[in-house]
CSV table of C-alpha atoms (C1' of nucleotides) in Angstrom, one decimal:
chain,number,residue,atom,x,y,z
U,24,MET,CA,243.9,197.9,4.4
U,25,LYS,CA,242.7,201.0,2.6
U,26,HIS,CA,243.2,203.9,5.0
U,27,LYS,CA,246.5,204.2,6.8
U,28,GLY,CA,246.6,202.7,10.3
U,29,LYS,CA,246.0,206.1,11.8
U,30,THR,CA,243.0,206.0,14.0
U,31,ASN,CA,241.5,208.3,16.6
U,32,PRO,CA,239.4,210.6,14.4
U,33,PRO,CA,238.7,214.1,15.5
U,34,GLY,CA,235.1,213.3,16.4
U,35,ARG,CA,236.2,210.6,18.9
U,36,ILE,CA,238.6,213.0,20.6
U,37,LYS,CA,236.1,215.8,20.7
U,38,ILE,CA,233.6,213.5,22.4
U,39,MET,CA,236.0,212.3,25.0
U,40,LYS,CA,237.1,215.9,25.7
U,41,ALA,CA,233.6,217.1,26.0
U,42,PHE,CA,232.7,214.2,28.3
U,43,SER,CA,235.7,214.9,30.6
U,44,LEU,CA,234.7,218.5,30.8
U,45,LEU,CA,231.1,217.6,31.8
U,46,MET,CA,232.4,215.2,34.4
U,47,ALA,CA,234.1,218.0,36.2
U,48,GLU,CA,230.8,219.6,36.9
U,49,LYS,CA,228.3,216.9,37.4
U,50,ASP,CA,227.9,213.2,38.0
U,51,PHE,CA,227.8,210.5,35.3
U,52,HIS,CA,224.2,209.9,35.3
U,53,SER,CA,223.1,213.5,35.0
U,54,ILE,CA,225.2,214.0,31.9
U,55,THR,CA,222.9,213.3,28.9
U,56,THR,CA,224.0,212.1,25.5
U,57,ALA,CA,222.4,215.2,24.0
U,58,GLU,CA,224.6,217.3,26.2
U,59,ILE,CA,227.8,215.4,25.3
U,60,ALA,CA,227.0,215.8,21.6
U,61,ARG,CA,226.2,219.5,21.9
U,62,THR,CA,229.4,220.2,23.9
U,63,ALA,CA,231.5,218.2,21.5
U,64,GLN,CA,229.7,219.8,18.5
U,65,VAL,CA,228.9,216.5,16.9
U,66,THR,CA,225.7,214.6,16.5
U,67,GLU,CA,224.4,212.2,19.1
U,68,GLY,CA,224.7,209.2,16.7
U,69,LEU,CA,228.5,209.6,16.4
U,70,ILE,CA,228.9,208.8,20.0
U,71,TYR,CA,227.7,205.3,19.3
U,72,LYS,CA,230.1,204.9,16.3
U,73,TYR,CA,233.0,205.0,18.7
U,74,PHE,CA,231.5,203.8,22.0
U,75,LYS,CA,229.4,200.9,22.7
U,76,ASP,CA,227.3,202.9,25.1
U,77,LYS,CA,227.6,205.7,27.6
U,78,LYS,CA,229.4,203.5,30.1
U,79,ASP,CA,231.9,202.4,27.6
U,80,LEU,CA,232.7,206.1,27.0
U,81,LEU,CA,233.2,206.4,30.8
U,82,TYR,CA,235.6,203.5,30.9
U,83,GLN,CA,237.6,204.6,28.0
U,84,VAL,CA,238.1,208.1,29.5
U,85,LEU,CA,239.1,206.5,32.7
U,86,ASN,CA,241.5,204.3,30.8
U,87,ASP,CA,243.4,207.2,29.4
U,88,HIS,CA,243.7,208.9,32.8
U,89,PHE,CA,244.7,205.7,34.5
U,90,PHE,CA,247.5,205.2,32.1
U,91,GLU,CA,249.1,208.5,33.0
U,92,PHE,CA,248.6,207.7,36.7
U,93,GLN,CA,250.2,204.4,36.5
U,94,THR,CA,253.3,205.3,34.5
U,95,HIS,CA,253.9,208.3,36.7
U,96,ILE,CA,253.8,206.2,39.9
U,97,GLU,CA,255.9,203.4,38.4
U,98,ASN,CA,258.6,205.8,37.5
U,99,ARG,CA,258.7,207.1,41.0
U,100,ILE,CA,258.8,203.7,42.6
U,101,ALA,CA,261.8,202.7,40.5
U,102,ASN,CA,263.8,205.4,42.2
U,103,GLU,CA,263.3,204.0,45.7
U,104,LYS,CA,265.2,201.1,47.1
U,105,THR,CA,263.6,199.9,50.4
U,106,CYS,CA,260.1,198.5,50.6
U,107,VAL,CA,259.0,201.1,53.1
U,108,GLU,CA,260.2,203.9,50.9
U,109,LYS,CA,258.5,202.5,47.9
U,110,LEU,CA,255.2,202.2,49.8
U,111,LYS,CA,255.6,205.7,51.1
U,112,VAL,CA,256.0,206.9,47.5
U,113,ILE,CA,252.9,205.0,46.5
U,114,ILE,CA,250.9,206.7,49.3
U,115,PHE,CA,252.2,210.1,48.5
U,116,SER,CA,252.0,209.9,44.7
U,117,SER,CA,248.5,208.4,44.8
U,118,LEU,CA,247.2,211.2,46.9
U,119,GLU,CA,249.0,213.7,44.7
U,120,SER,CA,247.5,212.2,41.5
U,121,TYR,CA,244.0,211.9,42.9
U,122,ALA,CA,244.2,215.5,44.1
U,123,ALA,CA,245.6,216.8,40.8
U,124,ASN,CA,243.1,214.9,38.6
U,125,ARG,CA,239.6,215.2,40.0
U,126,ILE,CA,237.9,213.7,37.0
U,127,PHE,CA,240.0,210.6,37.1
U,128,SER,CA,239.4,210.3,40.8
U,129,LYS,CA,235.7,210.8,40.6
U,130,ILE,CA,235.3,208.2,37.9
U,131,LEU,CA,237.5,205.6,39.6
U,132,LEU,CA,236.4,206.1,43.2
U,133,LEU,CA,232.7,207.0,42.7
U,134,GLU,CA,231.3,206.1,39.4
U,135,VAL,CA,232.5,202.9,37.9
U,136,ARG,CA,232.4,200.5,40.8
U,137,ASN,CA,228.7,200.0,41.0
U,138,SER,CA,228.4,198.5,37.6
U,139,LEU,CA,229.6,195.0,37.1
U,140,ASP,CA,230.7,195.4,33.6
U,141,PHE,CA,233.4,197.7,34.6
U,142,PHE,CA,235.2,194.7,36.0
U,143,GLU,CA,235.4,193.3,32.6
U,144,SER,CA,236.8,196.5,31.1
U,145,GLY,CA,240.4,197.3,30.2
U,146,ALA,CA,240.5,200.0,32.8
U,147,TYR,CA,240.0,197.4,35.5
U,148,GLU,CA,242.8,195.4,34.1
U,149,MET,CA,245.1,198.4,35.0
U,150,VAL,CA,243.7,198.6,38.5
U,151,ARG,CA,244.6,194.9,39.0
U,152,GLU,CA,248.0,195.4,37.7
U,153,TYR,CA,248.6,198.3,40.0
U,154,ALA,CA,247.3,196.3,43.0
U,155,ARG,CA,249.6,193.5,42.0
U,156,THR,CA,252.6,195.8,42.0
U,157,ILE,CA,251.8,196.9,45.6
U,158,LEU,CA,251.4,193.3,46.7
U,159,ASP,CA,254.8,192.4,45.2
U,160,ILE,CA,256.5,195.2,47.1
U,161,ILE,CA,254.9,194.1,50.4
U,162,GLU,CA,255.9,190.5,49.9
U,163,LYS,CA,259.4,191.4,49.1
U,164,GLY,CA,259.5,193.6,52.2
U,165,ILE,CA,258.5,190.7,54.4
U,166,GLU,CA,261.1,188.5,52.8
U,167,THR,CA,263.9,190.9,53.4
U,168,GLY,CA,262.8,191.5,57.0
U,169,GLU,CA,261.8,195.1,56.5
U,170,LEU,CA,258.2,194.3,57.5
U,171,LYS,CA,257.1,192.1,60.3
U,172,PRO,CA,256.9,188.5,59.2
U,173,GLU,CA,253.3,188.0,60.6
U,174,THR,CA,252.0,190.8,58.4
U,175,ASP,CA,249.3,189.6,56.0
U,176,PRO,CA,250.2,191.2,52.6
U,177,HIS,CA,246.7,191.3,51.3
U,178,ILE,CA,245.5,193.0,54.5
U,179,LEU,CA,248.3,195.5,54.5
U,180,ARG,CA,247.4,196.4,50.9
U,181,LYS,CA,243.8,196.8,51.8
U,182,VAL,CA,244.7,199.1,54.7
U,183,ILE,CA,247.0,201.2,52.5
U,184,LEU,CA,244.6,201.5,49.5
U,185,GLY,CA,241.6,202.0,51.8
U,186,ALA,CA,243.3,204.8,53.6
U,187,ILE,CA,244.4,206.5,50.4
U,188,GLU,CA,240.9,206.3,48.9
U,189,HIS,CA,239.1,207.3,52.0
U,190,ALA,CA,241.4,210.3,52.4
U,191,CYS,CA,240.6,211.6,48.9
U,192,LEU,CA,236.8,211.3,49.2
U,193,GLY,CA,236.3,214.6,50.9
U,194,GLU,CA,238.4,216.4,48.3
U,195,ILE,CA,236.5,214.7,45.5
U,196,ILE,CA,233.0,215.0,46.8
U,197,PHE,CA,233.0,218.4,48.4
U,198,GLY,CA,236.0,219.9,46.7
U,199,ARG,CA,237.8,220.3,50.0
U,200,PRO,CA,241.5,220.9,49.8
U,201,LEU,CA,243.8,218.1,50.7
U,202,ASP,CA,247.0,218.4,52.7
U,203,ILE,CA,248.9,215.8,50.7
U,204,ASP,CA,252.1,216.0,52.7
U,205,GLY,CA,250.4,215.9,56.0
U,206,VAL,CA,248.0,213.2,55.2
U,207,SER,CA,250.5,210.9,53.4
U,208,THR,CA,253.1,211.1,56.3
U,209,GLY,CA,250.2,210.6,58.7
U,210,ILE,CA,249.0,207.5,56.9
U,211,ALA,CA,252.6,206.1,56.6
U,212,ASN,CA,253.2,206.7,60.3
U,213,ILE,CA,250.2,204.8,61.4
U,214,VAL,CA,250.6,202.0,58.9
U,215,PHE,CA,254.3,201.4,59.6
U,216,ASN,CA,254.7,202.3,63.2
U,217,GLY,CA,251.2,201.7,64.6
U,218,ALA,CA,249.0,204.1,66.6
U,219,LYS,CA,249.3,202.2,69.9
U,220,ARG,CA,251.8,203.3,72.5
V,22,MET,CA,194.1,216.2,62.0
V,23,LYS,CA,191.5,213.8,60.9
V,24,HIS,CA,193.2,210.4,60.6
V,25,LYS,CA,195.2,209.1,63.5
V,26,GLY,CA,199.0,209.6,63.5
V,27,LYS,CA,199.4,206.0,62.3
V,28,THR,CA,201.6,206.1,59.3
V,29,ASN,CA,203.5,203.6,57.2
V,30,PRO,CA,200.7,202.3,54.9
V,31,PRO,CA,201.1,198.8,53.4
V,32,GLY,CA,201.9,200.3,49.9
V,33,ARG,CA,204.9,202.1,51.3
V,34,ILE,CA,206.2,199.0,53.0
V,35,LYS,CA,205.7,196.9,49.9
V,36,ILE,CA,207.6,199.4,47.8
V,37,MET,CA,210.6,199.5,50.1
V,38,LYS,CA,210.6,195.7,50.4
V,39,ALA,CA,210.4,195.3,46.6
V,40,PHE,CA,213.2,197.8,46.1
V,41,SER,CA,215.5,196.1,48.6
V,42,LEU,CA,214.8,192.8,46.9
V,43,LEU,CA,215.8,194.2,43.5
V,44,MET,CA,218.9,195.9,44.9
V,45,ALA,CA,220.2,192.5,45.9
V,46,GLU,CA,220.3,191.5,42.2
V,47,LYS,CA,221.3,194.6,40.3
V,48,ASP,CA,222.5,198.2,40.6
V,49,PHE,CA,220.4,201.2,41.4
V,50,HIS,CA,220.3,202.6,37.9
V,51,SER,CA,219.2,199.4,36.2
V,52,ILE,CA,216.2,199.1,38.5
V,53,THR,CA,213.2,200.8,36.8
V,54,THR,CA,210.2,202.3,38.5
V,55,ALA,CA,208.0,200.0,36.4
V,56,GLU,CA,209.9,197.0,37.9
V,57,ILE,CA,209.6,198.3,41.4
V,58,ALA,CA,205.9,198.8,41.0
V,59,ARG,CA,205.4,195.3,39.4
V,60,THR,CA,207.4,193.6,42.2
V,61,ALA,CA,205.6,195.5,44.9
V,62,GLN,CA,202.2,194.9,43.2
V,63,VAL,CA,201.3,198.5,43.2
V,64,THR,CA,201.0,201.2,40.5
V,65,GLU,CA,204.0,203.3,39.5
V,66,GLY,CA,202.2,206.4,40.7
V,67,LEU,CA,202.1,205.3,44.2
V,68,ILE,CA,205.9,205.3,44.5
V,69,TYR,CA,205.7,209.1,44.1
V,70,LYS,CA,203.1,209.4,46.8
V,71,TYR,CA,205.6,208.2,49.4
V,72,PHE,CA,209.0,209.1,47.9
V,73,LYS,CA,210.1,212.3,46.3
V,74,ASP,CA,211.9,210.4,43.5
V,75,LYS,CA,213.8,207.2,43.0
V,76,LYS,CA,216.8,208.5,44.9
V,77,ASP,CA,214.7,209.4,47.9
V,78,LEU,CA,213.5,205.8,48.0
V,79,LEU,CA,217.2,204.7,48.0
V,80,TYR,CA,218.0,207.0,50.8
V,81,GLN,CA,215.1,206.0,52.9
V,82,VAL,CA,215.9,202.3,52.5
V,83,LEU,CA,219.5,203.1,53.5
V,84,ASN,CA,218.2,205.0,56.5
V,85,ASP,CA,216.4,202.0,57.9
V,86,HIS,CA,219.4,199.7,57.5
V,87,PHE,CA,221.7,202.2,58.9
V,88,PHE,CA,219.7,202.6,62.0
V,89,GLU,CA,220.1,198.9,62.8
V,90,PHE,CA,223.8,199.1,62.0
V,91,GLN,CA,224.4,202.0,64.3
V,92,THR,CA,222.4,200.8,67.3
V,93,HIS,CA,224.0,197.4,67.1
V,94,ILE,CA,227.5,198.9,67.1
V,95,GLU,CA,226.9,201.4,69.8
V,96,ASN,CA,225.6,198.6,72.1
V,97,ARG,CA,228.7,196.7,71.6
V,98,ILE,CA,231.1,199.6,72.1
V,99,ALA,CA,229.4,200.3,75.4
V,100,ASN,CA,230.6,197.0,76.7
V,101,GLU,CA,234.3,197.8,76.1
V,102,LYS,CA,236.5,199.8,78.4
V,103,THR,CA,239.7,200.7,76.7
V,104,CYS,CA,240.0,202.8,73.6
V,105,VAL,CA,241.8,200.1,71.7
V,106,GLU,CA,239.2,197.5,72.6
V,107,LYS,CA,236.4,199.9,71.5
V,108,LEU,CA,238.1,200.5,68.1
V,109,LYS,CA,238.7,196.8,67.7
V,110,VAL,CA,235.0,196.2,68.3
V,111,ILE,CA,234.2,198.9,65.7
V,112,ILE,CA,236.4,197.2,63.1
V,113,PHE,CA,234.9,193.8,63.8
V,114,SER,CA,231.3,194.8,64.1
V,115,SER,CA,231.5,197.0,61.0
V,116,LEU,CA,232.9,194.1,58.9
V,117,GLU,CA,230.3,191.8,60.4
V,118,SER,CA,227.4,194.2,59.6
V,119,TYR,CA,228.6,194.9,56.1
V,120,ALA,CA,229.0,191.2,55.4
V,121,ALA,CA,225.6,190.3,56.8
V,122,ASN,CA,223.7,193.0,55.0
V,123,ARG,CA,224.8,193.2,51.4
V,124,ILE,CA,222.0,195.6,50.3
V,125,PHE,CA,222.9,198.1,53.0
V,126,SER,CA,226.6,197.8,52.1
V,127,LYS,CA,226.0,198.2,48.4
V,128,ILE,CA,223.9,201.3,48.9
V,129,LEU,CA,226.2,202.9,51.4
V,130,LEU,CA,229.6,202.1,49.8
V,131,LEU,CA,228.7,202.1,46.1
V,132,GLU,CA,225.5,203.8,45.2
V,133,VAL,CA,224.8,207.0,47.2
V,134,ARG,CA,228.2,208.7,47.2
V,135,ASN,CA,228.2,209.9,43.7
V,136,SER,CA,225.2,212.1,44.1
V,137,LEU,CA,225.5,215.3,46.1
V,138,ASP,CA,222.0,215.3,47.4
V,139,PHE,CA,222.8,212.3,49.5
V,140,PHE,CA,224.9,214.5,51.7
V,141,GLU,CA,221.8,216.5,52.6
V,142,SER,CA,219.8,213.5,53.4
V,143,GLY,CA,219.0,212.1,56.8
V,144,ALA,CA,221.0,209.0,56.1
V,145,TYR,CA,224.1,211.0,55.8
V,146,GLU,CA,223.4,212.6,59.2
V,147,MET,CA,223.7,209.1,60.7
V,148,VAL,CA,227.0,208.6,58.9
V,149,ARG,CA,228.4,211.7,60.4
V,150,GLU,CA,227.3,210.8,63.9
V,151,TYR,CA,228.9,207.4,63.5
V,152,ALA,CA,232.1,209.1,62.3
V,153,ARG,CA,232.0,211.5,65.2
V,154,THR,CA,231.7,208.6,67.7
V,155,ILE,CA,234.9,207.1,66.3
V,156,LEU,CA,236.7,210.4,66.5
V,157,ASP,CA,235.7,210.8,70.2
V,158,ILE,CA,237.1,207.4,71.0
V,159,ILE,CA,240.4,208.1,69.4
V,160,GLU,CA,240.7,211.5,71.0
V,161,LYS,CA,240.0,210.0,74.4
V,162,GLY,CA,242.6,207.3,73.7
V,163,ILE,CA,245.3,209.9,73.1
V,164,GLU,CA,244.4,211.8,76.2
V,165,THR,CA,244.6,208.7,78.4
V,166,GLY,CA,247.9,207.7,76.8
V,167,GLU,CA,246.7,204.6,75.2
V,168,LEU,CA,247.5,205.9,71.8
V,169,LYS,CA,250.7,207.7,70.7
V,170,PRO,CA,250.4,211.5,71.4
V,171,GLU,CA,251.6,212.3,67.8
V,172,THR,CA,248.7,210.4,66.3
V,173,ASP,CA,246.4,212.6,64.1
V,174,PRO,CA,242.9,211.6,65.1
V,175,HIS,CA,241.4,212.4,61.8
V,176,ILE,CA,243.9,210.4,59.9
V,177,LEU,CA,243.7,207.4,62.2
V,178,ARG,CA,239.9,207.5,61.6
V,179,LYS,CA,240.5,207.7,57.8
V,180,VAL,CA,242.8,204.7,58.0
V,181,ILE,CA,240.4,202.6,60.0
V,182,LEU,CA,237.3,203.5,58.0
V,183,GLY,CA,239.2,203.2,54.7
V,184,ALA,CA,240.5,199.8,55.6
V,185,ILE,CA,237.1,198.5,56.7
V,186,GLU,CA,235.4,199.8,53.5
V,187,HIS,CA,238.1,198.5,51.2
V,188,ALA,CA,238.0,195.1,52.8
V,189,CYS,CA,234.3,194.8,52.2
V,190,LEU,CA,234.4,195.8,48.5
V,191,GLY,CA,235.3,192.4,47.2
V,192,GLU,CA,232.6,190.7,49.1
V,193,ILE,CA,230.0,193.3,48.0
V,194,ILE,CA,231.0,193.5,44.4
V,195,PHE,CA,231.9,190.0,43.6
V,196,GLY,CA,230.0,188.2,46.4
V,197,ARG,CA,233.3,186.8,47.6
V,198,PRO,CA,233.2,185.4,51.2
V,199,LEU,CA,234.8,187.5,53.9
V,200,ASP,CA,236.9,186.1,56.7
V,201,ILE,CA,235.7,188.6,59.3
V,202,ASP,CA,237.8,187.3,62.2
V,203,GLY,CA,241.0,187.2,60.1
V,204,VAL,CA,240.5,190.5,58.4
V,205,SER,CA,239.5,192.4,61.5
V,206,THR,CA,242.4,191.2,63.6
V,207,GLY,CA,244.7,191.8,60.6
V,208,ILE,CA,243.6,195.4,60.3
V,209,ALA,CA,243.8,196.0,64.0
V,210,ASN,CA,247.3,194.5,64.1
V,211,ILE,CA,248.6,196.8,61.4
V,212,VAL,CA,246.8,199.9,62.7
V,213,PHE,CA,247.8,199.5,66.3
V,214,ASN,CA,251.2,197.9,66.1
V,215,GLY,CA,252.4,198.9,62.7
V,216,ALA,CA,253.7,196.8,59.9
V,217,LYS,CA,257.4,197.8,60.1
V,218,ARG,CA,259.8,195.7,62.1
A,26,DC,C1',173.7,212.0,61.7
A,27,DG,C1',176.0,213.8,57.7
A,28,DA,C1',179.2,215.9,55.1
A,29,DA,C1',183.7,217.6,54.8
A,30,DT,C1',188.2,216.1,54.4
A,31,DA,C1',192.0,213.5,54.0
A,32,DA,C1',194.6,209.1,53.2
A,33,DG,C1',195.5,205.2,50.2
A,34,DG,C1',195.6,204.0,45.8
A,35,DT,C1',194.8,204.0,40.4
A,36,DA,C1',195.1,205.1,35.3
A,37,DA,C1',196.5,207.5,31.8
A,38,DG,C1',199.3,210.6,30.4
A,39,DT,C1',204.2,213.5,29.1
A,40,DA,C1',208.8,215.2,28.2
A,41,DA,C1',213.2,213.5,27.9
A,42,DT,C1',216.5,210.0,27.4
A,43,DA,C1',219.7,206.3,25.6
A,44,DC,C1',220.3,204.0,21.8
A,45,DT,C1',219.2,202.5,16.4
A,46,DT,C1',218.6,202.7,11.6
A,47,DA,C1',219.3,204.3,7.3
A,48,DC,C1',221.5,207.4,4.9
A,49,DT,C1',225.4,210.9,2.9
A,50,DC,C1',229.9,212.3,1.5
A,51,DA,C1',234.9,212.2,0.7
A,52,DC,C1',238.6,209.8,-0.9
A,53,DA,C1',242.0,206.2,-1.3
A,54,DA,C1',243.3,201.9,-3.6
A,55,DT,C1',242.5,198.9,-7.2
G,8,DA,C1',236.1,204.3,-13.4
G,9,DT,C1',234.6,202.0,-9.6
G,10,DT,C1',234.4,200.1,-5.4
G,11,DG,C1',234.8,200.0,-0.4
G,12,DT,C1',235.3,202.2,3.8
G,13,DG,C1',235.9,205.6,7.4
G,14,DA,C1',233.7,209.8,9.2
G,15,DG,C1',229.7,211.8,10.1
G,16,DT,C1',224.5,213.1,10.0
G,17,DA,C1',219.3,213.1,10.5
G,18,DA,C1',215.4,211.3,12.0
G,19,DG,C1',213.6,208.0,14.3
G,20,DT,C1',211.9,204.6,18.6
G,21,DA,C1',211.1,202.3,22.8
G,22,DT,C1',211.7,203.1,27.5
G,23,DT,C1',212.1,205.9,31.5
G,24,DA,C1',211.2,208.8,35.5
G,25,DC,C1',207.9,211.5,36.9
G,26,DT,C1',202.7,214.2,36.8
G,27,DT,C1',198.0,215.0,36.8
G,28,DA,C1',193.5,214.1,37.6
G,29,DC,C1',190.7,211.1,39.5
G,30,DC,C1',188.4,207.4,42.5
G,31,DT,C1',187.3,205.2,46.9
G,32,DT,C1',187.1,204.5,51.6
G,33,DA,C1',186.8,205.9,56.3
G,34,DT,C1',187.4,209.0,60.1
G,35,DT,C1',186.4,213.1,62.6
G,36,DC,C1',183.7,216.8,64.1
G,37,DG,C1',179.8,220.3,63.9
DNA sequence: CGAATAAGGTAAGTAATACTTACTCACAAT
DNA sequence: ATTGTGAGTAAGTATTACTTACCTTATTCG
């Protein structure tokens, strides 16, 4: 090789930064390539040197954000011992991360899902890994008797993830504030103890 | 007025049908106006006689589907007496409707949310009404003592709606089959009785 | 009746958009 | 010296969503 292995040229970084910035204000489709280039102070053509297309740019930005999200959560989980505590941490930390990083949330919960090629991207691989972690925790919880034996692990995961995501939508879409503590303990209460008297 | 109040000309219907058909195969953004016109056998210009823009077409198609969805569910709820039974019917019927009507589901769960002007559309008004109905049921359930008094109605609603929506995503995105009975009783079990032993 | 008017529909535009192609320039390694 | 490559540019192009001006039919009312 000629050049050193150093990669991630300034142009690429500038483009991703500019795109993130624009995502904070508007939705994916109303961001134009011209706008990205102008904000990043590069030419439009350069975008296509580093990214296959506009969507690929979206996925790669998501990838970066998701990496932080995942490592943060995994560190926290490691500190907990019981299954229920681990799941509570997942609920709390997810809400916290979504609330703290609106661009990440917007991309993951609103923008990427409607296009099939996301599900072949690297970002989606991380989503699956994260989902797998949750499933493992649940299965272990059933084994150890912490959770009811008749619990369907996949469904419990659906309920937890669905509740988390749904809880964040208001904050993401309308910019409404989110009571992380209240909502996370509320979700945990219902999921673990049930709402019926 | 000169013409009678009769409205809904054949062109308009053909356009909506064609659009629905295309939505079954691909996502909103990869459907072009040229394609819609060709499939509907009308000229491109006619689309803009009946719809403000492409998004407006999306919202109006959603509106039609949502109307069916809502009346169907409301009829079913009326047959149930207890709060818990009503909520179970909501869970089951929602899953059933989503599974039976993929175009509706795709539009509502994946396509409209990322654009702010959806939330000013008539279709969104129906969503709010539906959400209000659920909240009313929950609040009544707490009053009558069917549900635990410490339950937060808004959070219980989030958990239920989130679980339903999350459960349908696989089916919608990947076309995976959905075990409506199993999933709906599974969700109800967790939400009402809790997963913890 | 007759003519004004509006509804249903068309044809031919237009500006803007995502993406391409062909080209510099700098510089590191042979 | 020269060769090859990474970083970046400038000037396209086809396609897209949306407009404008027009045509045709048919109803309604003076």
